Short mmCIF file of C-alpha atoms in Angstrom, two decimals:
data_model
loop_
_atom_site.label_atom_id
_atom_site.label_comp_id
_atom_site.label_asym_id
_atom_site.label_seq_id
_atom_site.Cartn_x
_atom_site.Cartn_y
_atom_site.Cartn_z
CA MET C 1 -44.98 -9.04 -22.44
CA GLN C 2 -43.53 -6.68 -19.85
CA THR C 3 -42.80 -3.27 -21.28
CA SER C 4 -42.20 -1.20 -18.13
CA LEU C 5 -39.05 -1.12 -16.04
CA ASP C 6 -39.40 -3.04 -12.77
CA PHE C 7 -37.67 -0.76 -10.27
CA GLN C 8 -38.76 -2.91 -7.35
CA TYR C 9 -36.96 -5.91 -8.82
CA ILE C 10 -33.77 -3.85 -9.25
CA ILE C 11 -33.93 -2.71 -5.60
CA GLU C 12 -34.41 -6.31 -4.44
CA LEU C 13 -31.63 -7.59 -6.69
CA LEU C 14 -28.95 -5.08 -5.66
CA PRO C 15 -28.26 -6.64 -2.18
CA ILE C 16 -28.01 -10.08 -3.80
CA LEU C 17 -25.44 -8.89 -6.34
CA ILE C 18 -23.45 -6.91 -3.78
CA LYS C 19 -22.77 -10.17 -1.89
CA TYR C 20 -20.71 -11.28 -4.89
CA LEU C 21 -18.83 -7.99 -5.19
CA GLY C 22 -16.15 -9.35 -2.85
CA VAL C 23 -15.14 -11.99 -5.41
CA THR C 24 -14.92 -9.32 -8.11
CA MET C 25 -12.75 -7.05 -5.98
CA GLU C 26 -10.54 -9.93 -4.84
CA MET C 27 -9.82 -10.81 -8.46
CA ALA C 28 -9.06 -7.18 -9.27
CA PHE C 29 -6.73 -6.65 -6.30
CA TRP C 30 -4.78 -9.86 -6.82
CA GLY C 31 -4.65 -9.27 -10.56
CA PHE C 32 -3.29 -5.76 -10.06
CA PHE C 33 -0.76 -6.92 -7.46
CA PHE C 34 0.79 -9.55 -9.72
CA ALA C 35 0.49 -7.33 -12.81
CA LEU C 36 2.43 -4.57 -11.06
CA ILE C 37 5.28 -6.94 -10.14
CA ILE C 38 5.51 -8.28 -13.69
CA ALA C 39 5.21 -4.78 -15.18
CA VAL C 40 8.00 -3.28 -13.06
CA ALA C 41 10.32 -6.18 -13.94
CA MET C 42 9.61 -5.85 -17.66
CA ALA C 43 9.93 -2.07 -17.57
CA ILE C 44 13.38 -2.32 -15.99
CA VAL C 45 14.41 -4.94 -18.54
CA ARG C 46 13.21 -2.67 -21.34
CA VAL C 47 14.92 0.43 -19.93
CA PHE C 48 18.27 -1.34 -19.48
CA LYS C 49 17.81 -3.18 -22.82
CA LEU C 50 19.07 -6.44 -21.37
CA PRO C 51 20.01 -8.92 -24.13
CA VAL C 52 17.45 -11.67 -24.84
CA ALA C 53 15.26 -10.57 -21.89
CA ASN C 54 14.43 -7.33 -23.71
CA GLN C 55 13.35 -9.22 -26.83
CA LEU C 56 11.25 -11.63 -24.75
CA ALA C 57 9.61 -8.75 -22.90
CA SER C 58 8.83 -7.03 -26.18
CA LEU C 59 7.26 -10.23 -27.53
CA PHE C 60 5.23 -10.67 -24.33
CA ILE C 61 3.94 -7.09 -24.48
CA SER C 62 3.12 -7.35 -28.17
CA PHE C 63 1.12 -10.57 -27.68
CA PHE C 64 -0.89 -9.54 -24.65
CA ARG C 65 -1.62 -6.08 -26.03
CA GLY C 66 -2.48 -7.44 -29.46
CA THR C 67 -4.98 -10.14 -28.51
CA PRO C 68 -8.37 -9.87 -26.73
CA LEU C 69 -8.51 -10.55 -22.99
CA LEU C 70 -11.32 -13.07 -23.48
CA VAL C 71 -9.19 -15.11 -25.88
CA GLN C 72 -6.31 -15.01 -23.40
CA LEU C 73 -8.57 -16.26 -20.59
CA PHE C 74 -9.73 -19.18 -22.72
CA LEU C 75 -6.14 -19.99 -23.70
CA LEU C 76 -5.03 -20.03 -20.08
CA TYR C 77 -7.98 -21.95 -18.64
CA TYR C 78 -8.79 -24.41 -21.42
CA GLY C 79 -5.64 -24.50 -23.55
CA LEU C 80 -2.74 -24.25 -21.10
CA PRO C 81 -3.58 -27.50 -19.22
CA GLN C 82 -3.42 -29.39 -22.55
CA LEU C 83 0.03 -27.99 -23.26
CA LEU C 84 1.35 -28.20 -19.68
CA PRO C 85 -0.46 -30.86 -17.58
CA ILE C 86 0.88 -29.24 -14.38
CA PHE C 87 -1.83 -26.58 -14.84
CA SER C 88 -4.65 -29.14 -15.09
CA GLY C 89 -5.61 -28.46 -11.47
CA MET C 90 -5.92 -24.70 -11.95
CA ASN C 91 -9.37 -23.46 -11.00
CA ALA C 92 -11.36 -20.78 -12.81
CA PHE C 93 -10.61 -18.09 -10.22
CA SER C 94 -6.85 -18.62 -10.50
CA ALA C 95 -7.04 -18.64 -14.29
CA ALA C 96 -8.96 -15.36 -14.25
CA VAL C 97 -6.41 -13.72 -11.93
CA LEU C 98 -3.55 -15.03 -14.07
CA GLY C 99 -5.19 -13.75 -17.24
CA LEU C 100 -5.86 -10.31 -15.79
CA SER C 101 -2.30 -10.10 -14.44
CA LEU C 102 -0.64 -11.00 -17.72
CA HIS C 103 -2.96 -8.87 -19.85
CA PHE C 104 -2.69 -5.66 -17.84
CA SER C 105 1.00 -6.07 -17.02
CA ALA C 106 1.72 -5.62 -20.74
CA TYR C 107 0.06 -2.18 -20.68
CA MET C 108 1.39 -1.20 -17.27
CA ALA C 109 4.96 -2.08 -18.24
CA GLU C 110 4.91 0.49 -21.03
CA SER C 111 3.49 3.16 -18.72
CA ILE C 112 6.14 2.47 -16.10
CA ARG C 113 8.89 2.43 -18.74
CA ALA C 114 7.72 5.80 -20.05
CA ALA C 115 7.68 7.18 -16.50
CA ILE C 116 11.24 5.95 -15.87
CA LEU C 117 12.50 7.42 -19.13
CA GLY C 118 10.87 10.70 -18.16
CA ILE C 119 13.24 11.09 -15.19
CA ASP C 120 16.27 13.23 -16.01
CA LYS C 121 19.27 11.04 -16.95
CA SER C 122 21.51 13.20 -14.80
CA GLN C 123 19.99 11.61 -11.71
CA MET C 124 21.16 8.15 -12.76
CA GLU C 125 24.59 9.59 -13.55
CA ALA C 126 24.74 11.22 -10.10
CA CYS C 127 23.87 7.91 -8.45
CA LEU C 128 26.56 6.06 -10.38
CA SER C 129 29.09 8.75 -9.49
CA ILE C 130 28.68 8.10 -5.75
CA GLY C 131 29.10 4.34 -6.13
CA MET C 132 25.55 3.06 -6.52
CA THR C 133 24.84 0.26 -8.96
CA ARG C 134 22.19 0.81 -11.63
CA LEU C 135 19.72 -1.40 -9.76
CA GLN C 136 20.34 0.46 -6.50
CA ALA C 137 19.82 3.78 -8.23
CA MET C 138 16.66 2.46 -9.85
CA ARG C 139 15.25 1.20 -6.55
CA ARG C 140 16.23 4.14 -4.34
CA ILE C 141 16.00 7.17 -6.62
CA ILE C 142 14.44 6.56 -10.03
CA LEU C 143 11.44 4.32 -9.28
CA PRO C 144 10.11 6.46 -6.38
CA GLN C 145 10.02 9.47 -8.71
CA ALA C 146 8.65 7.48 -11.63
CA SER C 147 5.85 6.14 -9.44
CA ARG C 148 4.42 9.65 -9.08
CA VAL C 149 4.31 10.03 -12.85
CA ALA C 150 2.92 6.54 -13.47
CA THR C 151 0.27 6.54 -10.72
CA PRO C 152 -2.57 8.12 -12.76
CA SER C 153 -2.24 5.63 -15.62
CA LEU C 154 -1.78 2.69 -13.23
CA MET C 155 -4.94 3.65 -11.36
CA ASN C 156 -6.76 3.83 -14.68
CA TYR C 157 -5.59 0.31 -15.46
CA PHE C 158 -6.79 -0.87 -12.05
CA ILE C 159 -10.23 0.63 -12.68
CA ASP C 160 -10.27 -1.00 -16.11
CA MET C 161 -9.27 -4.29 -14.48
CA ILE C 162 -12.27 -4.09 -12.13
CA LYS C 163 -14.57 -3.83 -15.14
CA SER C 164 -12.70 -6.58 -16.98
CA THR C 165 -13.35 -9.05 -14.16
CA SER C 166 -16.84 -9.33 -15.65
CA LEU C 167 -15.32 -11.65 -18.26
CA ALA C 168 -14.44 -14.18 -15.55
CA PHE C 169 -18.02 -15.47 -15.60
CA THR C 170 -17.22 -17.06 -18.98
CA LEU C 171 -14.85 -19.38 -17.09
CA GLY C 172 -17.47 -20.19 -14.46
CA VAL C 173 -16.31 -17.86 -11.69
CA ALA C 174 -19.26 -17.03 -9.41
CA GLU C 175 -18.75 -13.27 -9.32
CA ILE C 176 -21.16 -10.37 -9.66
CA MET C 177 -21.64 -10.67 -13.43
CA ALA C 178 -22.24 -14.41 -13.22
CA LYS C 179 -24.89 -13.90 -10.56
CA ALA C 180 -26.60 -11.22 -12.65
CA GLN C 181 -26.62 -13.62 -15.60
CA MET C 182 -28.22 -16.37 -13.48
CA GLU C 183 -30.85 -14.01 -12.08
CA ALA C 184 -31.67 -12.73 -15.57
CA ALA C 185 -32.03 -16.26 -16.94
CA SER C 186 -34.34 -17.32 -14.12
CA THR C 187 -36.63 -14.27 -14.16
CA PHE C 188 -36.30 -13.19 -17.83
CA LYS C 189 -35.77 -9.64 -16.55
CA PHE C 190 -32.56 -9.17 -18.47
CA PHE C 191 -32.61 -5.38 -18.67
CA GLU C 192 -33.23 -4.95 -14.94
CA SER C 193 -30.59 -7.53 -13.98
CA PHE C 194 -27.85 -6.06 -16.15
CA LEU C 195 -28.84 -2.51 -15.22
CA ALA C 196 -28.42 -3.45 -11.55
CA VAL C 197 -24.93 -4.85 -12.13
CA ALA C 198 -24.03 -1.80 -14.24
CA LEU C 199 -25.04 0.50 -11.37
CA ILE C 200 -22.84 -1.42 -8.95
CA TYR C 201 -19.83 -1.25 -11.26
CA TRP C 202 -20.50 2.46 -11.78
CA VAL C 203 -20.50 3.20 -8.05
CA VAL C 204 -17.32 1.16 -7.49
CA VAL C 205 -15.53 2.91 -10.35
CA MET C 206 -16.59 6.34 -9.07
CA PHE C 207 -15.23 5.41 -5.63
CA PHE C 208 -11.80 4.45 -6.96
CA THR C 209 -11.77 7.42 -9.33
CA ARG C 210 -12.16 9.64 -6.27
CA ILE C 211 -9.32 7.80 -4.53
CA GLN C 212 -7.18 8.31 -7.63
CA HIS C 213 -7.89 12.04 -7.58
CA LEU C 214 -6.95 12.36 -3.89
CA LEU C 215 -3.82 10.28 -4.42
CA GLU C 216 -2.70 12.48 -7.30
CA ILE C 217 -3.16 15.59 -5.16
CA ARG C 218 -1.09 14.06 -2.37
CA LEU C 219 1.72 12.93 -4.69
CA ASN C 220 1.89 16.30 -6.46
CA LYS C 221 1.70 18.36 -3.27
CA ALA C 222 5.49 18.67 -2.99
CA TYR C 223 5.69 19.83 -6.62
CA SER C 224 2.97 22.47 -6.38
#
């Protein structure tokens, strides 16, 4: 039985895993893109308290914040095609992106809503006084200011989404975690395989954490 850590195996495995990092990042970027669109729409609905839509948005947020992401992925990939046959052709990658988008949009919507509510109400009143509609004021004045406030939390959700893509291997997506699982099963070097994938995630997260820090400095420069 092997009791020592095989550093040579980790070094050899890293380039193999990195080849699959593109799939992981593609899932994260697409998931964040669609999540942001859904989140902004729900945040606006919640801020304006639109009848029916507000209740539906609240139900959506409650469900996707109150259930595990893994369960949601299984519901979307295995359960949704049974309920709606139109989704029977959905592949695992699309299901993973859809699951990530819906799950994180529920959290992001609340962050964006809080950022919007944090903007002084007098600014909306000033916009309405010069003839803007509420949506025009939201798009031109309120959202640009709210984006500065919401950026740190949104970047945190993006970083969390990168890590959450590791669950996509349960659907059969050939991403970095899936490859690590296959390598571990074939060599029985489970610790080394999962340590290698952990190191890659760690480096990626540190990279985007640095970008987040620089972005915050840039956005707050005018307010310093």
